[in-house]
CSV table of C-alpha atoms and ligand atoms in Angstrom, one decimal:
chain,number,residue,atom,x,y,z
B,616,MET,CA,42.8,-86.8,62.5
B,617,SER,CA,40.3,-85.5,60.0
B,618,SER,CA,38.0,-87.5,57.9
B,619,GLY,CA,35.2,-86.6,55.7
B,620,ALA,CA,31.9,-88.2,55.0
B,621,VAL,CA,31.6,-89.5,51.5
B,622,ASP,CA,30.0,-86.5,50.0
B,623,TRP,CA,31.4,-86.8,46.5
B,624,LYS,CA,28.9,-87.7,43.8
B,625,PRO,CA,29.9,-88.1,40.1
B,626,THR,CA,28.3,-85.5,37.8
B,627,PHE,CA,26.4,-88.2,35.9
B,628,GLU,CA,24.7,-91.6,36.5
B,629,PRO,CA,27.7,-93.8,36.5
B,630,LEU,CA,27.0,-97.4,36.2
B,631,ALA,CA,23.4,-98.7,36.5
B,632,PHE,CA,22.6,-98.3,32.9
B,633,ALA,CA,26.0,-99.2,31.6
B,634,ARG,CA,26.0,-102.5,33.4
B,635,GLN,CA,22.5,-103.4,32.1
B,636,LEU,CA,23.7,-102.7,28.6
B,637,SER,CA,26.8,-104.8,28.8
B,638,THR,CA,24.9,-107.9,30.0
B,639,ARG,CA,22.4,-107.6,27.2
B,640,THR,CA,23.7,-106.0,24.0
B,641,ALA,CA,26.6,-103.7,24.3
B,642,GLN,CA,29.5,-106.1,24.1
B,643,ARG,CA,29.8,-109.8,23.4
B,644,GLN,CA,30.6,-111.3,26.8
B,645,LEU,CA,34.1,-113.0,26.7
B,646,SER,CA,35.1,-115.9,28.9
B,647,LEU,CA,37.7,-115.6,31.6
B,648,ALA,CA,40.2,-117.5,29.4
B,649,GLU,CA,39.5,-115.1,26.5
B,650,ILE,CA,40.0,-112.0,28.6
B,651,GLN,CA,43.2,-113.4,30.2
B,652,HIS,CA,44.5,-114.3,26.7
B,653,GLY,CA,43.8,-110.6,25.8
B,654,ILE,CA,45.8,-109.4,28.8
B,655,LEU,CA,48.7,-111.7,27.9
B,656,GLU,CA,48.7,-110.5,24.4
B,657,ALA,CA,48.6,-106.8,25.3
B,658,ALA,CA,51.4,-107.2,27.9
B,659,ALA,CA,53.7,-109.1,25.4
B,660,ARG,CA,53.9,-106.0,23.2
B,661,PRO,CA,56.9,-103.6,23.6
B,662,LEU,CA,56.1,-100.2,25.1
B,663,SER,CA,56.3,-98.6,21.7
B,664,ARG,CA,53.4,-100.9,20.5
B,665,ALA,CA,51.6,-101.1,23.8
B,666,THR,CA,47.8,-101.3,23.9
B,667,THR,CA,45.1,-101.1,26.5
B,668,LEU,CA,43.7,-104.3,28.1
B,669,PRO,CA,40.4,-105.8,27.0
B,670,ALA,CA,37.5,-103.7,28.5
B,671,GLN,CA,36.1,-106.8,30.2
B,672,ALA,CA,39.3,-107.1,32.3
B,673,TYR,CA,37.7,-104.2,34.3
B,674,THR,CA,34.1,-105.2,34.2
B,675,ASN,CA,33.8,-109.0,34.3
B,676,GLU,CA,32.8,-110.8,37.6
B,677,GLU,CA,34.9,-113.8,36.9
B,678,VAL,CA,38.0,-111.7,36.3
B,679,PHE,CA,37.4,-110.0,39.6
B,680,ALA,CA,36.9,-113.4,41.4
B,681,TRP,CA,40.2,-114.6,39.8
B,682,GLU,CA,42.0,-111.4,41.0
B,683,VAL,CA,40.6,-111.8,44.5
B,684,GLU,CA,42.0,-115.3,44.8
B,685,HIS,CA,45.3,-114.9,42.8
B,686,LEU,CA,46.3,-111.3,43.3
B,687,LEU,CA,44.5,-109.7,46.2
B,688,ARG,CA,44.1,-112.5,48.9
B,689,ALA,CA,47.4,-114.0,47.6
B,690,GLY,CA,49.3,-110.7,47.8
B,691,TRP,CA,50.1,-108.1,50.4
B,692,GLN,CA,47.4,-105.4,51.0
B,693,CYS,CA,48.3,-102.4,53.1
B,694,VAL,CA,45.8,-101.7,55.8
B,695,ALA,CA,47.2,-99.1,58.1
B,696,HIS,CA,50.1,-96.8,59.0
B,697,VAL,CA,51.7,-97.3,62.4
B,698,SER,CA,50.9,-93.7,63.4
B,699,GLN,CA,47.2,-94.6,63.4
B,700,LEU,CA,47.8,-97.0,66.3
B,701,PRO,CA,50.2,-95.2,68.6
B,702,ALA,CA,49.4,-96.9,71.9
B,703,ALA,CA,48.5,-100.4,73.2
B,704,GLY,CA,44.8,-100.9,72.8
B,705,ASP,CA,44.5,-98.6,69.8
B,706,PHE,CA,42.8,-100.3,66.9
B,707,LEU,CA,41.2,-99.7,63.5
B,708,ASN,CA,38.5,-101.7,61.7
B,709,LEU,CA,38.2,-102.3,58.0
B,710,ASP,CA,36.6,-104.8,55.7
B,711,LEU,CA,38.9,-106.3,53.1
B,712,LEU,CA,37.8,-108.6,50.4
B,713,GLY,CA,35.0,-109.9,52.5
B,714,GLU,CA,37.0,-110.2,55.7
B,715,PRO,CA,36.0,-108.1,58.6
B,716,LEU,CA,39.3,-107.2,60.2
B,717,ILE,CA,40.8,-105.4,63.2
B,718,VAL,CA,44.3,-104.0,63.2
B,719,VAL,CA,45.3,-103.6,66.8
B,720,ARG,CA,48.4,-102.7,68.9
B,721,GLY,CA,48.7,-105.3,71.7
B,722,LYS,CA,50.0,-104.9,75.2
B,723,ASP,CA,53.3,-106.3,73.9
B,724,ASP,CA,53.4,-103.4,71.5
B,725,SER,CA,53.0,-105.7,68.5
B,726,ILE,CA,50.6,-104.8,65.8
B,727,ARG,CA,48.3,-107.7,64.7
B,728,VAL,CA,45.6,-108.1,62.1
B,729,LEU,CA,42.8,-110.2,63.5
B,730,SER,CA,39.4,-111.3,62.2
B,731,ARG,CA,36.4,-109.6,63.7
B,732,VAL,CA,34.4,-112.8,63.3
B,733,CYS,CA,33.4,-114.2,66.7
B,734,PRO,CA,34.4,-117.9,67.1
B,735,HIS,CA,31.1,-118.5,69.0
B,736,ARG,CA,28.4,-117.9,66.4
B,737,SER,CA,30.1,-115.7,63.8
B,738,MET,CA,29.0,-112.3,64.9
B,739,ASP,CA,31.1,-109.3,63.8
B,740,ILE,CA,32.5,-108.3,67.2
B,741,MET,CA,32.5,-104.7,66.2
B,742,PRO,CA,30.0,-103.9,63.5
B,743,GLU,CA,29.8,-100.4,62.1
B,744,GLY,CA,28.6,-98.1,64.8
B,745,PHE,CA,30.1,-100.3,67.5
B,746,GLY,CA,30.0,-99.0,71.1
B,747,TYR,CA,26.4,-99.8,72.2
B,748,ASP,CA,26.7,-96.9,74.5
B,749,GLY,CA,28.3,-98.0,77.7
B,750,HIS,CA,28.1,-101.7,76.8
B,751,SER,CA,31.5,-102.1,75.0
B,752,PRO,CA,34.7,-101.0,76.6
B,753,ALA,CA,35.8,-99.7,73.2
B,754,GLN,CA,35.8,-96.0,72.6
B,755,ALA,CA,36.0,-94.2,69.3
B,756,ARG,CA,39.3,-92.3,68.9
B,757,GLY,CA,39.8,-89.2,66.8
B,758,SER,CA,37.2,-88.3,64.3
B,759,GLN,CA,37.8,-91.4,62.1
B,760,PRO,CA,34.8,-93.6,62.6
B,761,ASP,CA,36.7,-96.9,62.4
B,762,CYS,CA,39.5,-96.0,64.8
B,763,GLY,CA,39.2,-96.8,68.5
B,764,HIS,CA,40.8,-97.7,71.8
B,765,THR,CA,40.0,-100.5,74.1
B,766,ARG,CA,41.4,-102.8,76.8
B,767,LEU,CA,39.6,-105.9,75.4
B,768,PHE,CA,37.2,-106.8,72.7
B,769,LEU,CA,33.6,-107.7,73.6
B,770,CYS,CA,31.4,-109.5,71.2
B,771,PRO,CA,28.0,-107.7,71.5
B,772,TYR,CA,26.0,-110.9,70.8
B,773,HIS,CA,26.6,-113.1,73.8
B,774,ALA,CA,29.3,-111.1,75.5
B,775,TRP,CA,32.4,-113.3,75.0
B,776,THR,CA,35.5,-111.2,75.6
B,777,PHE,CA,38.9,-111.3,73.9
B,778,GLU,CA,42.3,-110.1,74.7
B,779,LEU,CA,44.0,-107.6,72.4
B,780,ASP,CA,46.0,-110.5,70.9
B,781,GLY,CA,42.7,-112.3,70.1
B,782,ARG,CA,42.8,-114.9,72.9
B,783,LEU,CA,39.4,-115.7,74.4
B,784,LYS,CA,39.4,-114.1,77.9
B,785,ALA,CA,36.0,-115.0,79.2
B,786,CYS,CA,32.7,-116.5,78.0
B,787,PRO,CA,29.7,-116.6,80.3
B,788,GLU,CA,27.5,-119.7,81.1
B,789,MET,CA,29.7,-122.2,79.2
B,790,GLN,CA,30.3,-124.4,82.3
B,791,GLN,CA,27.9,-127.1,81.1
B,792,ALA,CA,29.6,-127.4,77.7
B,793,GLU,CA,31.5,-130.7,77.8
B,794,ASP,CA,35.1,-130.8,76.6
B,795,PHE,CA,35.0,-127.1,76.1
B,796,CYS,CA,38.5,-125.6,76.1
B,797,ARG,CA,38.8,-121.8,76.1
B,798,ASP,CA,42.1,-121.9,74.3
B,799,ASP,CA,40.5,-123.5,71.2
B,800,PHE,CA,38.5,-120.3,70.6
B,801,PHE,CA,40.2,-117.0,69.5
B,802,LEU,CA,39.9,-114.3,66.9
B,803,LYS,CA,41.7,-115.7,63.9
B,804,PRO,CA,45.0,-113.9,63.3
B,805,PHE,CA,46.1,-113.1,59.7
B,806,ARG,CA,49.6,-113.0,58.5
B,807,SER,CA,50.9,-109.4,58.7
B,808,GLU,CA,54.2,-107.5,58.2
B,809,ILE,CA,55.3,-104.0,58.8
B,810,TRP,CA,57.3,-102.4,56.1
B,811,GLN,CA,58.5,-98.7,56.4
B,812,GLY,CA,55.7,-98.0,59.0
B,813,PHE,CA,53.0,-99.5,56.9
B,814,VAL,CA,51.0,-102.5,58.1
B,815,PHE,CA,50.4,-105.1,55.4
B,816,VAL,CA,48.2,-108.2,55.5
B,817,ASN,CA,48.4,-111.4,53.4
B,818,LEU,CA,45.0,-113.0,53.7
B,819,ASP,CA,45.8,-116.4,52.2
B,820,GLY,CA,49.0,-116.7,54.3
B,821,ASN,CA,51.1,-118.0,51.3
B,822,ALA,CA,52.7,-114.8,49.8
B,823,PRO,CA,56.5,-114.6,49.7
B,824,PRO,CA,57.8,-112.3,52.4
B,825,LEU,CA,57.0,-108.7,51.7
B,826,ALA,CA,60.4,-107.1,52.2
B,827,GLU,CA,61.9,-109.6,49.7
B,828,ASP,CA,62.7,-107.6,46.5
B,829,LEU,CA,62.0,-104.2,48.2
B,830,ALA,CA,65.5,-103.4,49.4
B,831,GLU,CA,66.2,-100.9,46.7
B,832,MET,CA,62.9,-99.2,47.2
B,833,THR,CA,63.5,-99.1,51.0
B,834,ALA,CA,66.8,-97.3,50.4
B,835,ASP,CA,65.2,-95.0,47.9
B,836,LEU,CA,62.6,-93.9,50.5
B,837,ALA,CA,64.9,-93.8,53.6
B,838,ALA,CA,65.2,-90.0,53.7
B,839,PHE,CA,61.4,-89.7,54.1
B,840,ARG,CA,61.5,-91.5,57.4
B,841,LEU,CA,58.2,-93.1,56.7
B,842,PRO,CA,58.0,-95.1,59.9
B,843,LYS,CA,58.2,-91.7,61.9
B,844,MET,CA,55.6,-89.9,59.8
B,845,LYS,CA,52.1,-89.1,61.1
B,846,LEU,CA,49.0,-89.8,59.2
B,847,ALA,CA,47.4,-86.4,59.6
B,848,ILE,CA,44.6,-86.4,57.0
B,849,ALA,CA,42.3,-89.2,55.8
B,850,ARG,CA,39.2,-89.2,53.7
B,851,GLU,CA,37.0,-92.1,52.5
B,852,TRP,CA,35.6,-92.4,49.0
B,853,ASP,CA,33.1,-94.8,47.5
B,854,CYS,CA,34.3,-95.3,44.0
B,855,PRO,CA,32.2,-96.6,41.2
B,856,PHE,CA,35.1,-98.1,39.2
B,857,ASN,CA,37.5,-101.0,39.0
B,858,TRP,CA,40.5,-101.0,41.3
B,859,LYS,CA,42.9,-101.3,38.3
B,860,VAL,CA,41.4,-98.1,36.8
B,861,LEU,CA,42.6,-96.3,39.9
B,862,VAL,CA,46.0,-97.9,40.0
B,863,GLU,CA,46.6,-97.0,36.3
B,864,ASN,CA,45.4,-93.5,36.9
B,865,PHE,CA,47.5,-93.0,40.0
B,866,MET,CA,50.7,-94.2,38.4
B,867,GLU,CA,50.7,-92.4,35.0
B,868,SER,CA,51.2,-88.7,34.7
B,869,TYR,CA,50.4,-88.4,31.0
B,870,HIS,CA,47.0,-87.2,32.2
B,871,HIS,CA,48.5,-84.0,33.7
B,872,LEU,CA,48.1,-82.7,30.1
B,873,GLY,CA,44.4,-83.3,30.3
B,874,ILE,CA,42.4,-83.4,33.5
B,875,HIS,CA,45.1,-81.8,35.6
B,876,HIS,CA,46.1,-79.1,33.1
B,877,LYS,CA,45.4,-76.4,35.7
B,878,SER,CA,46.4,-78.3,38.9
B,879,LEU,CA,49.5,-80.5,38.4
B,880,GLN,CA,50.6,-79.8,34.8
B,881,PRO,CA,51.9,-76.2,35.6
B,882,MET,CA,54.1,-77.7,38.3
B,883,MET,CA,55.1,-81.1,36.9
B,884,PRO,CA,54.7,-81.2,33.1
B,885,ALA,CA,53.7,-84.6,31.8
B,886,ARG,CA,56.4,-84.6,29.1
B,887,ASP,CA,59.2,-84.5,31.8
B,888,THR,CA,57.8,-87.5,33.8
B,889,TRP,CA,59.7,-90.8,33.5
B,890,THR,CA,59.7,-94.3,34.8
B,891,GLU,CA,62.5,-96.5,36.2
B,892,GLN,CA,63.3,-100.0,35.0
B,893,GLU,CA,61.0,-102.9,35.6
B,894,ARG,CA,61.1,-104.4,39.1
B,895,ARG,CA,59.9,-107.7,40.3
B,896,ARG,CA,57.5,-106.3,42.9
B,897,TYR,CA,57.1,-102.6,42.3
B,898,VAL,CA,56.9,-99.7,39.8
B,899,ARG,CA,58.7,-96.4,40.4
B,900,ALA,CA,58.0,-93.2,38.4
B,901,HIS,CA,59.5,-89.6,38.7
B,902,LEU,CA,57.6,-86.3,38.3
B,903,PRO,CA,60.2,-83.6,38.1
B,904,TYR,CA,59.3,-80.0,38.9
B,905,LYS,CA,59.5,-77.4,36.1
B,906,ASP,CA,62.7,-75.4,36.4
B,907,SER,CA,61.0,-72.3,37.6
B,908,VAL,CA,59.0,-74.2,40.2
B,909,ARG,CA,62.2,-75.9,41.5
B,910,GLU,CA,64.0,-72.6,41.8
B,911,ALA,CA,61.1,-71.0,43.6
B,912,TYR,CA,60.9,-74.0,46.0
B,913,LEU,CA,64.6,-73.8,46.9
B,914,GLN,CA,64.2,-70.1,47.5
B,915,PHE,CA,61.2,-70.7,49.7
B,916,GLU,CA,63.2,-73.2,51.7
B,917,GLU,CA,66.0,-70.7,52.1
B,918,ARG,CA,63.7,-67.9,53.3
B,919,GLY,CA,62.5,-70.3,56.0
B,920,ASP,CA,59.1,-68.7,56.3
B,921,PHE,CA,56.7,-71.5,56.7
B,922,SER,CA,53.7,-69.5,57.7
B,923,THR,CA,51.7,-70.2,54.5
B,924,ALA,CA,53.1,-73.6,53.4
B,925,LEU,CA,54.4,-76.8,54.9
B,926,PRO,CA,58.2,-76.8,55.4
B,927,PRO,CA,60.2,-79.4,53.3
B,928,LEU,CA,60.7,-82.7,55.0
B,929,PRO,CA,64.1,-82.6,56.8
B,930,GLY,CA,67.0,-84.6,55.3
B,931,LEU,CA,65.8,-84.7,51.7
B,932,SER,CA,68.4,-84.4,48.9
B,933,ASP,CA,68.0,-81.6,46.3
B,934,ASP,CA,66.8,-84.1,43.8
B,935,GLN,CA,64.1,-85.3,46.2
B,936,LYS,CA,63.1,-81.6,46.8
B,937,SER,CA,62.7,-81.2,43.0
B,938,GLU,CA,60.1,-83.7,42.2
B,939,TRP,CA,57.2,-86.0,43.2
B,940,GLY,CA,57.8,-89.7,43.3
B,941,LEU,CA,55.2,-92.4,42.5
B,942,PHE,CA,55.4,-96.0,43.8
B,943,LEU,CA,53.2,-99.0,43.3
B,944,ILE,CA,53.9,-102.2,45.2
B,945,HIS,CA,51.9,-104.8,43.4
B,946,PRO,CA,49.0,-105.1,43.5
B,947,THR,CA,47.5,-102.2,45.4
B,948,PHE,CA,49.9,-100.2,47.5
B,949,LEU,CA,50.0,-96.6,46.1
B,950,LEU,CA,52.4,-94.0,47.4
B,951,ALA,CA,53.3,-90.5,46.2
B,952,THR,CA,56.2,-88.6,47.8
B,953,ALA,CA,56.4,-84.8,47.6
B,954,PRO,CA,59.1,-82.6,49.2
B,955,ASP,CA,56.8,-81.7,52.1
B,956,ARG,CA,54.4,-84.7,52.4
B,957,VAL,CA,53.6,-88.3,51.5
B,958,ILE,CA,50.3,-89.4,50.1
B,959,TRP,CA,49.1,-92.9,50.6
B,960,TYR,CA,46.0,-94.5,49.1
B,961,ARG,CA,44.4,-97.5,50.8
B,962,LEU,CA,42.3,-99.6,48.4
B,963,GLN,CA,39.6,-102.0,49.4
B,964,PRO,CA,38.3,-103.6,46.1
B,965,ILE,CA,34.6,-104.7,46.5
B,966,GLY,CA,33.6,-105.8,43.0
B,967,PRO,CA,34.5,-105.3,39.3
B,968,ASP,CA,33.2,-101.7,39.5
B,969,ARG,CA,33.3,-100.9,43.1
B,970,LEU,CA,36.1,-99.8,45.3
B,971,LYS,CA,36.3,-98.2,48.8
B,972,LEU,CA,39.3,-95.8,48.9
B,973,LEU,CA,40.9,-94.0,51.8
B,974,THR,CA,43.1,-91.1,50.6
B,975,THR,CA,45.6,-90.0,53.2
B,976,THR,CA,48.4,-87.5,53.8
B,977,LEU,CA,51.3,-88.2,56.0
B,978,LEU,CA,53.4,-85.4,57.5
B,979,ALA,CA,56.7,-85.1,59.4
B,980,PRO,CA,56.2,-85.2,63.2
B,981,GLU,CA,57.8,-81.7,63.4
B,982,ALA,CA,55.0,-80.3,61.2
B,983,LEU,CA,52.4,-81.2,63.8
B,984,GLU,CA,54.2,-79.0,66.3
B,985,LEU,CA,54.0,-75.8,64.1
B,986,PRO,CA,51.8,-73.1,65.6
B,987,ASN,CA,49.9,-72.8,62.3
B,988,PHE,CA,49.6,-76.5,61.9
B,989,GLU,CA,45.8,-76.5,61.7
B,990,GLN,CA,45.8,-74.0,58.9
B,991,LEU,CA,48.6,-75.9,57.0
B,992,ARG,CA,46.6,-79.1,57.4
B,993,ALA,CA,43.4,-77.5,56.1
B,994,GLN,CA,45.4,-76.3,53.1
B,995,ALA,CA,46.9,-79.8,52.5
B,996,THR,CA,43.5,-81.4,52.7
B,997,GLU,CA,42.1,-78.9,50.1
B,998,GLN,CA,45.1,-79.5,47.8
B,999,LEU,CA,44.7,-83.3,47.8
B,1000,THR,CA,40.9,-83.1,47.4
B,1001,ALA,CA,41.2,-80.7,44.5
B,1002,PHE,CA,43.3,-82.9,42.2
B,1003,HIS,CA,41.7,-86.2,43.6
B,1004,LEU,CA,38.3,-84.9,42.5
B,1005,GLU,CA,39.6,-84.5,39.0
B,1006,ASP,CA,40.8,-88.1,39.1
B,1007,MET,CA,37.4,-89.4,40.6
B,1008,GLU,CA,35.6,-87.8,37.6
B,1009,VAL,CA,37.8,-89.4,35.0
B,1010,CYS,CA,38.0,-92.8,36.6
B,1011,THR,CA,34.2,-92.9,36.9
B,1012,ALA,CA,33.8,-91.9,33.2
B,1013,VAL,CA,36.4,-94.5,32.2
B,1014,GLN,CA,34.5,-97.3,33.9
B,1015,ARG,CA,31.3,-96.3,32.0
B,1016,GLY,CA,33.3,-96.3,28.7
B,1017,LEU,CA,34.5,-99.8,29.5
B,1018,TYR,CA,30.9,-101.1,29.4
B,1019,ALA,CA,29.9,-99.4,26.1
B,1020,SER,CA,29.6,-100.8,22.7
B,1021,GLY,CA,31.6,-97.8,21.5
B,1022,TRP,CA,34.6,-99.1,23.5
B,1023,GLN,CA,37.7,-99.9,21.4
B,1024,PRO,CA,41.2,-100.9,22.3
B,1025,GLY,CA,43.6,-98.0,22.7
B,1026,ARG,CA,47.3,-97.4,22.2
B,1027,LEU,CA,49.6,-96.1,25.0
B,1028,SER,CA,52.0,-93.2,25.1
B,1029,HIS,CA,55.6,-93.8,26.3
B,1030,LEU,CA,54.5,-91.6,29.2
B,1031,GLU,CA,52.2,-94.4,30.3
B,1032,MET,CA,55.0,-96.8,30.9
B,1033,PRO,CA,53.8,-97.5,34.5
B,1034,VAL,CA,50.5,-98.7,33.0
B,1035,TRP,CA,52.3,-101.0,30.7
B,1036,LEU,CA,54.5,-102.3,33.5
B,1037,PHE,CA,51.3,-102.9,35.6
B,1038,HIS,CA,49.9,-104.9,32.6
B,1039,ARG,CA,53.1,-106.9,32.5
B,1040,TYR,CA,52.7,-107.7,36.2
B,1041,LEU,CA,49.1,-108.9,35.6
B,1042,ALA,CA,50.2,-111.1,32.7
B,1043,ALA,CA,53.0,-112.5,34.9
B,1044,ARG,CA,50.6,-113.4,37.6
B,1045,ILE,CA,48.3,-115.1,35.0
B,1046,ARG,CA,51.3,-117.2,33.9
B,1047,GLY,CA,52.2,-117.8,37.6
B,1048,ASP,CA,55.5,-115.9,37.6
B,1049,TRP,CA,56.7,-112.4,38.2
B,1050,PRO,CA,57.8,-109.5,36.0
B,1051,THR,CA,61.6,-109.9,35.4
B,1052,ASP,CA,61.5,-113.6,36.1
B,1053,ASN,CA,62.0,-114.5,32.5
B,1054,GLY,CA,65.1,-112.3,32.1
B,1055,SER,CA,63.6,-109.7,29.7
B,1056,THR,CA,63.5,-106.7,32.0
B,1057,ALA,CA,62.3,-103.3,30.6
B,1058,ALA,CA,64.9,-100.6,30.8
B,1059,SER,CA,64.6,-97.3,32.7
B,1060,GLN,CA,63.5,-94.2,30.7
B,1061,ARG,CA,66.5,-92.3,32.0
B,1062,PRO,CA,70.1,-93.7,31.6
Y,1448,FES,S1,28.6,-114.7,68.6
Y,1448,FES,FE1,30.0,-113.7,69.7
Y,1448,FES,S2,29.5,-114.2,71.8
Y,1448,FES,FE2,28.1,-115.3,70.6
Y,1449,FE2,FE1,45.5,-87.8,38.5
């Protein structure tokens, strides 16, 4: 497992000044209702007339609070891949929408998502830098700071201990507490589901089952054997922009023409990218290889010399070997499939203009056995970082633009269909329904 410190810095002062401006003079501050009205209006337009959303959909605190309640806590957030928790007692920590969480594999082999808030007096049972040398039974695992292994959880405040499934195991000096029943105190479990090897959590407990409406996508992805893949590369980023700025950037490939003109455009030209029909719960786009790249790739596979590049994933169709695929499960699950790897982004929105992001690469288990694996992994790390840095720069600059008085509503290209579909999802959630519920489903860009 490799992970990097957050050493990226935007090339300019991103937000402090912009924020100050917006609250004073730059833009007339709209109410939540006005901003949502703007979202509904933008999303009601056909793709050929589509516009951007109101700027304040990405900067307003009330909009963010609404999203936390109605989209993020109410929806399914992906927190881990099963390969990050291979054995009983393996766990990883993350903070999601104000909830300190542990994702842990129990003695019964089940993966659970538990609160880290101690039921005694609210201590985080594993604050950052846990371990307290020799005090806690938990040990860090791999080089990711928030991954560990333990036989039980120990709250460092008054030493209450918990089983891997969250039950209170022991609590010292409680014998004089009357009517105290140990079973009444446990680490609160959150509702979770595993889909295709990814662990999702639903914080408010009321979301419709995750797999509902995903059957087609599950079949589409079957050849990638996602549950068997290994998360081999992970890197954290502190992002000074709105989570929706990243979702839109990840899903549209129009920007290959601009910021990725040297990195991705020569391989997957923007004009060839296309988007499938509207789905209730997800968006699916295709990024076909240029003919010369596809031919070179098939020859590379035929030669069978994988000393300098990862081998293709076994079992993919020729079509799957000729393109990248992009997937968004609303609201924040972002996945890109390539012929030799899968890229997953884990999003932890923190505020209207702050997001913690984990960029990861998953590889076939066979790839980890290759004699030159370390070299191939270093190469894959470099490749992801190179184009992700380009995206970090644009997303940061976009967020600054969203605060400015010079901001104006924009028009979308047909190549930005995933952005338009995402806006239609946001509008549907404002109305309280889902895209496709009202029967007017957008058609695929390919017959
Ligand atoms: S707060 Fe955890 S043991 Fe007291
Ligand atoms: Fe990009």
